[in-house]
Coordinates of C-alpha atoms and ligand atoms in Angstrom, one line a residue:
X1339 CA 120.0 229.3 140.6
X1340 CA 121.8 226.6 140.4
X1341 CA 125.1 227.9 138.4
X1342 CA 127.3 225.7 136.8
X1343 CA 130.1 226.7 134.9
X1344 CA 131.3 224.1 131.7
X1345 CA 134.5 223.5 130.7
X1346 CA 135.0 222.0 127.1
X1347 CA 138.8 221.4 125.3
X1348 CA 138.0 218.2 123.7
X1349 CA 138.9 219.0 120.1
X1350 CA 139.9 221.9 118.7
X1351 CA 137.8 224.2 120.7
X1352 CA 138.2 226.5 123.7
X1353 CA 134.9 226.8 125.3
X1354 CA 133.8 227.6 128.9
X1355 CA 129.9 228.8 129.8
X1356 CA 127.7 229.8 132.9
X1357 CA 124.8 227.6 132.6
X1358 CA 121.7 228.6 135.3
X1359 CA 119.5 225.3 136.5
X1360 CA 120.7 223.8 133.2
X1361 CA 118.7 225.3 130.5
X1362 CA 119.6 229.6 130.6
X1363 CA 122.3 230.5 128.9
X1364 CA 124.8 233.2 130.6
X1365 CA 127.6 233.2 129.1
X1366 CA 128.8 230.8 126.0
X1367 CA 132.8 231.4 124.6
X1368 CA 134.1 229.7 122.4
X1369 CA 137.2 230.5 121.2
X1370 CA 138.0 228.4 117.7
X1371 CA 141.3 227.2 116.7
X1372 CA 140.2 226.8 112.4
X1373 CA 143.0 229.8 111.5
X1374 CA 145.6 227.0 113.7
X1375 CA 144.8 223.9 111.8
X1376 CA 143.8 225.3 107.7
X1377 CA 146.9 224.7 106.5
X1378 CA 147.0 221.1 107.7
X1379 CA 143.4 220.7 105.9
X1380 CA 142.2 218.7 109.7
X1381 CA 142.8 219.2 112.9
X1382 CA 146.9 218.4 114.1
X1383 CA 146.7 217.4 118.0
X1384 CA 150.0 219.0 119.4
X1385 CA 148.6 221.9 118.0
X1386 CA 145.3 221.8 119.2
X1387 CA 146.8 220.8 123.2
X1388 CA 149.2 223.5 123.1
X1389 CA 146.6 226.5 122.1
X1390 CA 144.5 224.8 124.9
X1391 CA 146.9 226.0 127.4
X1392 CA 146.9 229.3 126.3
X1393 CA 143.2 229.9 126.0
X1394 CA 142.0 227.9 128.7
X1395 CA 141.8 230.5 131.0
X1396 CA 141.2 233.7 129.4
X1397 CA 138.4 231.3 128.4
X1398 CA 136.9 230.9 131.5
X1399 CA 137.2 234.6 132.8
X1400 CA 135.5 235.4 129.8
X1401 CA 132.7 232.9 130.3
X1402 CA 132.1 233.9 134.2
X1403 CA 132.7 237.9 132.9
X1404 CA 129.9 237.8 130.5
X1405 CA 127.6 236.0 132.8
X1406 CA 128.0 238.8 135.5
X1407 CA 128.6 237.1 138.3
X1408 CA 131.6 235.8 140.9
X1409 CA 133.5 232.6 140.5
X1410 CA 132.3 232.8 143.8
X1411 CA 128.7 232.6 142.8
X1412 CA 129.6 229.4 141.1
X1413 CA 127.9 226.1 142.3
X1414 CA 129.9 223.2 140.8
X1415 CA 132.2 223.2 137.7
X1416 CA 131.3 220.6 134.8
X1417 CA 134.3 219.1 132.1
X1418 CA 133.7 216.9 129.4
X1419 CA 136.3 214.6 130.5
X1420 CA 135.5 212.0 127.6
X1421 CA 136.3 211.3 124.6
X1422 CA 138.2 213.6 122.3
X1423 CA 141.8 213.8 121.6
X1424 CA 143.7 213.0 125.1
X1425 CA 146.4 216.1 125.0
X1426 CA 143.1 218.4 124.1
X1427 CA 140.7 216.6 127.1
X1428 CA 143.4 217.2 130.1
X1429 CA 143.7 220.9 129.3
X1430 CA 140.4 221.7 130.8
X1431 CA 140.4 218.6 133.0
X1432 CA 143.3 220.2 134.7
X1433 CA 141.9 223.4 134.5
X1434 CA 138.5 222.2 136.2
X1435 CA 140.4 220.1 138.9
X1436 CA 142.4 223.1 139.8
X1437 CA 139.6 225.4 139.8
X1438 CA 136.8 222.8 141.6
X1439 CA 140.3 222.6 144.5
X1440 CA 141.3 226.3 144.6
X1441 CA 137.3 227.4 145.1
X1442 CA 136.3 224.4 147.2
X1443 CA 133.7 223.6 144.3
X1444 CA 131.9 220.0 143.3
X1445 CA 133.5 219.0 139.9
X1446 CA 131.6 217.2 137.6
X1447 CA 132.5 214.6 134.4
X1448 CA 130.4 214.8 131.3
X1449 CA 130.7 212.8 128.7
X1450 CA 130.9 214.9 125.7
X1451 CA 129.0 212.5 122.9
X1452 CA 126.5 212.2 125.3
X1453 CA 126.3 216.5 126.3
X1454 CA 125.9 216.9 122.7
X1455 CA 121.9 215.5 123.1
X1456 CA 121.3 218.3 125.9
X1457 CA 121.8 221.1 123.5
X1458 CA 118.0 221.1 122.2
X1459 CA 117.4 221.9 126.1
X1460 CA 119.3 224.9 126.2
X1461 CA 116.6 226.4 124.0
X1462 CA 114.5 225.5 127.2
X1463 CA 112.0 222.8 125.4
X1464 CA 110.7 220.1 127.1
X1465 CA 111.9 216.6 126.7
X1466 CA 109.9 213.5 127.3
X1467 CA 112.1 210.1 127.3
X1468 CA 112.9 207.4 126.7
X1469 CA 114.1 209.0 123.4
X1470 CA 116.1 208.0 120.2
X1471 CA 119.4 210.0 121.0
X1472 CA 121.4 210.7 117.3
X1473 CA 124.6 212.4 117.6
X1474 CA 126.6 213.8 114.2
X1475 CA 129.3 215.1 114.2
X1476 CA 133.1 215.9 113.5
X1477 CA 134.1 212.7 115.4
X1478 CA 130.7 210.6 116.1
X1479 CA 127.9 209.3 114.2
X1480 CA 126.2 207.1 117.1
X1481 CA 122.4 206.4 117.8
X1482 CA 121.6 206.3 121.1
X1483 CA 118.7 205.4 123.3
X1484 CA 118.2 207.1 126.9
X1485 CA 116.3 206.4 129.3
X1486 CA 117.1 209.8 130.6
X1487 CA 119.7 211.9 129.6
X1488 CA 122.2 210.2 131.7
X1489 CA 121.3 206.1 131.1
X1490 CA 122.1 205.8 128.0
X1491 CA 122.8 202.3 125.2
X1492 CA 124.7 202.8 122.2
X1493 CA 121.7 200.9 119.4
X1494 CA 124.4 201.6 116.6
X1495 CA 127.6 203.9 115.4
X1496 CA 129.6 204.2 112.3
X1497 CA 132.0 201.6 111.2
X1498 CA 134.1 204.2 109.7
X1499 CA 134.3 208.0 108.9
X1500 CA 132.1 210.0 111.3
X1501 CA 129.4 212.1 109.2
X1502 CA 131.1 215.2 110.0
X1503 CA 134.6 214.0 109.0
X1504 CA 133.0 213.1 105.4
X1505 CA 131.7 216.6 105.0
X1506 CA 135.4 217.6 105.1
X1507 CA 136.9 215.0 103.5
X1508 CA 134.5 215.8 100.5
X1509 CA 135.0 219.3 100.9
X1510 CA 138.8 218.7 100.3
X1511 CA 138.1 216.5 97.4
X1512 CA 135.8 219.8 96.4
X1513 CA 138.4 222.0 97.0
X1514 CA 136.4 224.0 99.0
X1515 CA 138.7 224.4 101.9
X1516 CA 138.5 223.2 105.7
X1517 CA 136.4 223.1 107.9
X1518 CA 134.2 221.7 105.0
X1519 CA 130.6 220.6 106.6
X1520 CA 129.0 224.4 106.3
X1521 CA 131.2 225.0 102.7
X1522 CA 129.4 221.8 101.6
X1523 CA 126.4 223.1 102.6
X1524 CA 126.6 226.5 101.3
X1525 CA 127.8 224.8 97.9
X1526 CA 125.0 222.7 97.7
X1527 CA 122.1 225.2 98.0
X1528 CA 123.2 226.3 94.6
X1529 CA 123.9 223.3 92.8
X1530 CA 121.2 219.7 91.5
X1531 CA 121.9 216.4 93.5
X1532 CA 122.5 214.8 89.9
X1533 CA 125.1 212.2 90.3
X1534 CA 123.9 208.9 91.9
X1535 CA 125.9 208.5 94.8
X1536 CA 125.7 205.2 97.1
X1537 CA 124.1 205.0 100.5
X1538 CA 126.3 202.5 102.2
X1539 CA 124.5 199.5 103.7
X1540 CA 126.1 198.2 107.0
X1541 CA 125.7 193.8 107.4
X1542 CA 123.0 192.8 110.1
X1543 CA 119.9 194.8 111.9
X1544 CA 121.8 197.2 113.9
X1545 CA 121.3 200.6 112.3
X1546 CA 125.0 201.8 111.8
X1547 CA 126.5 203.7 109.8
X1548 CA 128.7 203.7 107.1
X1549 CA 130.9 206.7 105.4
X1550 CA 133.6 206.3 103.6
X1551 CA 132.4 204.3 100.8
X1552 CA 130.7 207.4 99.9
X1553 CA 133.9 209.0 100.0
X1554 CA 135.7 206.9 97.9
X1555 CA 132.6 207.2 95.1
X1556 CA 132.5 211.1 95.0
X1557 CA 136.8 211.4 94.9
X1558 CA 136.5 208.8 91.9
X1559 CA 133.5 210.5 90.2
X1560 CA 135.5 213.9 90.9
X1561 CA 139.1 212.8 89.7
X1562 CA 138.2 210.0 87.5
X1563 CA 139.0 206.2 88.4
X1564 CA 143.1 206.6 89.3
X1565 CA 145.7 204.5 87.0
X1566 CA 149.2 203.4 88.2
X1567 CA 151.8 205.4 86.9
X1568 CA 155.4 204.3 88.1
X1569 CA 154.0 202.4 90.3
X1570 CA 151.8 205.1 92.3
X1571 CA 148.0 205.5 91.8
X1572 CA 147.4 208.9 89.9
X1573 CA 144.2 210.4 89.1
X1574 CA 143.1 211.8 85.5
X1575 CA 141.0 214.9 86.0
X1576 CA 140.9 217.1 89.5
X1577 CA 138.8 219.5 90.6
X1578 CA 140.3 222.6 89.7
X1579 CA 138.8 221.3 86.0
X1580 CA 135.4 221.5 87.1
X1581 CA 133.3 224.5 86.6
X1582 CA 131.9 226.3 90.2
X1583 CA 128.4 225.0 89.0
X1584 CA 129.6 221.1 88.4
X1585 CA 131.3 222.0 92.2
X1586 CA 128.7 222.7 93.8
X1587 CA 126.1 219.6 91.5
X1588 CA 128.8 217.5 93.4
X1589 CA 128.4 219.2 96.8
X1590 CA 124.2 219.0 96.2
X1591 CA 125.1 215.1 95.4
X1592 CA 127.2 214.4 98.4
X1593 CA 124.8 216.5 100.6
X1594 CA 122.1 214.7 99.9
X1595 CA 123.9 211.4 99.9
X1596 CA 125.4 211.5 103.8
X1597 CA 121.8 212.7 104.7
X1598 CA 120.2 209.8 103.4
X1599 CA 122.2 207.8 105.5
X1600 CA 121.9 209.1 108.2
X1601 CA 117.9 209.7 108.4
X1602 CA 117.7 205.9 107.2
X1603 CA 119.5 204.6 110.3
X1604 CA 117.4 206.8 112.6
X1605 CA 114.3 205.4 110.1
X1606 CA 115.2 201.7 110.7
X1607 CA 116.4 202.5 115.1
X1608 CA 112.7 204.4 115.2
X1609 CA 111.0 201.5 113.7
X1610 CA 112.2 199.2 116.3
X1611 CA 113.0 201.0 119.4
X1612 CA 109.4 202.4 121.0
X1613 CA 110.2 206.0 122.5
X1614 CA 108.7 209.6 122.8
X1615 CA 111.0 211.5 120.8
X1616 CA 114.0 212.3 119.2
X1617 CA 116.6 214.3 120.9
X1618 CA 119.6 215.2 118.0
X1619 CA 122.7 217.3 119.0
X1620 CA 126.1 217.7 117.2
X1621 CA 128.0 220.3 114.8
X1622 CA 126.9 218.3 111.3
X1623 CA 122.8 219.3 113.0
X1624 CA 123.5 222.6 111.4
X1625 CA 123.4 221.4 108.2
X1626 CA 120.4 223.0 106.4
X1627 CA 119.8 219.7 104.3
X1628 CA 119.7 217.2 107.6
X1629 CA 117.2 219.6 109.1
X1630 CA 114.5 219.6 106.8
X1631 CA 114.9 216.2 106.9
X1632 CA 114.6 215.8 110.3
X1633 CA 111.3 217.7 110.4
X1634 CA 109.7 215.2 108.1
X1635 CA 110.3 212.3 109.7
X1636 CA 108.6 214.2 112.6
X1637 CA 105.8 214.0 110.5
X1638 CA 106.0 210.6 108.5
X1639 CA 106.8 208.7 112.2
X1640 CA 104.3 211.2 114.3
X1641 CA 107.2 212.3 116.7
X1642 CA 108.7 215.1 118.4
X1643 CA 111.9 216.0 117.0
X1644 CA 114.2 218.4 118.8
X1645 CA 117.0 220.2 117.8
X1646 CA 119.5 222.4 119.2
X1647 CA 119.3 226.2 117.8
X1648 CA 123.1 226.7 115.4
X1649 CA 124.9 228.1 117.9
X1650 CA 124.6 225.0 120.0
X1651 CA 125.3 222.1 117.0
X1652 CA 129.1 222.6 117.2
X1653 CA 131.1 222.0 120.5
X1654 CA 130.7 224.5 123.1
X1655 CA 130.7 224.3 126.9
X1656 CA 126.8 225.7 127.7
X1657 CA 126.1 221.7 127.0
X1658 CA 129.0 220.4 129.3
X1659 CA 127.3 223.0 132.1
X1660 CA 123.3 222.1 131.2
X1661 CA 124.4 217.9 131.5
X1662 CA 126.5 218.8 133.9
X1663 CA 123.8 220.4 136.4
X1664 CA 121.5 217.4 135.3
X1665 CA 124.1 214.6 136.8
X1666 CA 124.9 217.2 139.6
X1667 CA 121.1 217.8 140.8
X1668 CA 121.1 213.6 140.5
X1669 CA 123.6 213.3 143.2
X1670 CA 126.2 213.4 141.0
X1671 CA 129.6 214.6 141.9
X1672 CA 133.7 213.7 141.2
X1673 CA 136.4 213.2 142.6
X1674 CA 139.8 215.4 142.3
X1675 CA 140.7 211.8 140.7
X1676 CA 139.3 211.8 137.5
X1677 CA 140.7 212.1 134.5
X1678 CA 140.6 212.0 130.6
X1679 CA 139.6 209.2 128.3
X1680 CA 139.6 209.5 124.3
X1681 CA 136.7 206.7 124.5
X1682 CA 133.1 207.5 125.9
X1683 CA 129.7 205.5 126.3
X1684 CA 129.3 205.6 122.4
X1685 CA 132.5 205.1 120.8
Ligands
KG4_2180 O1 130.1 218.7 117.3 P1 131.2 219.3 116.3 O2 131.9 220.5 116.5 O3 132.8 218.1 116.9 C1 132.6 216.9 117.0 O4 132.6 216.8 118.2 O5 133.5 215.9 116.6 O6 130.9 218.8 114.6 C2 132.0 219.2 113.9 C3 131.8 218.6 112.4 C4 133.0 219.6 111.6 O7 132.9 217.9 110.3 C5 131.9 220.2 110.4 O8 132.1 220.3 109.3 C6 130.7 219.7 110.8 O9 130.8 219.6 112.2 N1 129.9 221.2 110.2 C7 128.7 220.5 109.2 C8 128.3 222.2 108.5 N2 127.8 222.7 109.9 C9 129.3 222.0 110.8 N3 128.7 219.9 109.0 C10 127.8 219.6 107.3 N4 126.8 220.6 107.6 C11 126.6 221.7 107.9 N5 126.3 222.5 107.9
ZN2181 ZN1 131.2 217.1 119.4

């Protein structure tokens, strides 16, 4: 069995995993930094990179221990080196290089967004290509054509906020806390989508996405139209003024509009491209309504839709190790000169 050690540090999760033959997850350690960023209502890059420095080697050690292997048993080291927060990425890249050099093991640089689309492979699903890839996460909302897992063309993406970012901002407007996706999901399950919110469309035929208009419509719906007072915009209302049921109804209305926007883009791409399946990944795939609607897409288009297990939706290193295995076994290997980049194939 070929064992790959994966390392992930692109945003605020410090993660390491050992995966056998691309799909057998032997260990999957994720150290979340949520509590460090909570008071700021979003990821603070400097805090994130400092926390990665403290956590990276303990997390790698735990991944090796939980996999019940020795570092020497590893065949190659894969690291997410793009896209993401540059200071965060550099910590994982430096750790991976140090391990590759000291152990004399091959190093493989992995695009984090493309790796999200490896997540369904971790459930041992057999995926047929060409496939249409849908990545919906905190930093990205992209539609990708995959000739194979590594030959990728971006055919659509968000022109403003990412879907996960919109969920996070909606939760802030509704004063549900951060990170917001799961909180909106929970509130929506107790509410009804009684408010008509827009499903913003972009100009042209490309299946691009836009979420900032939806977020603003929610803001004005919840807090009313702002008025200028002493040159400042002041909202007449606050989410505090709403009952629990009213908050839940707004959450359900927002969630339905956001999920419809994602599904509309996907249907546009499916109508204009010939593919054998849909493969999806990213934190927002944990959303219950999105998962239900993607199953409906499978029936409407008579196409297989591969979804990741919820553990592998949000950032993790098993997807990095799994995709690293694909690259490694297809002759791909990087030098110790690799660096990190804030941009990737789909951004
Ligand atoms: O993939 P991910 O861990 O990070 C990036 O690569 O960006 O995705 C994190 C995002 C966050 O914005 C979070 O609010 C969102 O995924 N998320 C959800 C749910 N669970 C996590 N969004 C909607 N519904 C959920 N259940
Ligand atoms: Zn991600």
